[in-house]
Amino acid sequence: MLSIIVKNVLKCFVTLKPVHDVMKAQKQLMSAGISINVVATPREISHNFGVVVQFACECIYRIETIICCEDYGNFGLFRKARKVWKRSSRLNTEIAD
């Protein structure tokens, strides 16, 4: 069963190319106690991904660590900054509206 994220929490996304990797990440993140949802990819992020993992931005470091430790290949972390979706990196994860 998927966890529900409260509407007022700032949301971030992780993109993984094959759907199989999304399902694998879902299982790993949920077993790590991180509240996530698998949702349709917002158009502002990409047209190339069917689904993405949605999570509270406060978990971005934990999620990046888990995803990096596994063999997921190419992935992207996205956060909303000043009403625009930005690709996030370990060096720049400041979160702003």
PDB file of C-alpha atoms in Angstrom, residues 10 60-61 79-81 86 88-97:
ATOM      1  CA  LEU A  10       6.749  20.570  -0.267  1.00  0.00           C
ATOM      2  CA  ILE A  60      16.016  14.371  -0.460  1.00  0.00           C
ATOM      3  CA  TYR A  61      19.412  13.436   1.046  1.00  0.00           C
ATOM      4  CA  ARG A  79      12.339  20.103  -6.549  1.00  0.00           C
ATOM      5  CA  LYS A  80      10.201  23.173  -7.013  1.00  0.00           C
ATOM      6  CA  ALA A  81      12.113  26.432  -6.667  1.00  0.00           C
ATOM      7  CA  LYS A  86      14.592  22.480 -11.036  1.00  0.00           C
ATOM      8  CA  SER A  88      18.485  19.101  -7.859  1.00  0.00           C
ATOM      9  CA  SER A  89      22.035  18.059  -7.081  1.00  0.00           C
ATOM     10  CA  ARG A  90      23.903  17.166  -3.918  1.00  0.00           C
ATOM     11  CA  LEU A  91      25.650  20.563  -4.004  1.00  0.00           C
ATOM     12  CA  ASN A  92      22.457  22.599  -4.406  1.00  0.00           C
ATOM     13  CA  THR A  93      19.419  21.281  -2.575  1.00  0.00           C
ATOM     14  CA  GLU A  94      18.110  24.519  -1.091  1.00  0.00           C
ATOM     15  CA  ILE A  95      14.344  24.408  -1.207  1.00  0.00           C
ATOM     16  CA  ALA A  96      12.358  27.571  -1.874  1.00  0.00           C
ATOM     17  CA  ASP A  97       8.922  28.464  -3.191  1.00  0.00           C
TER      18      ASP A  97
END
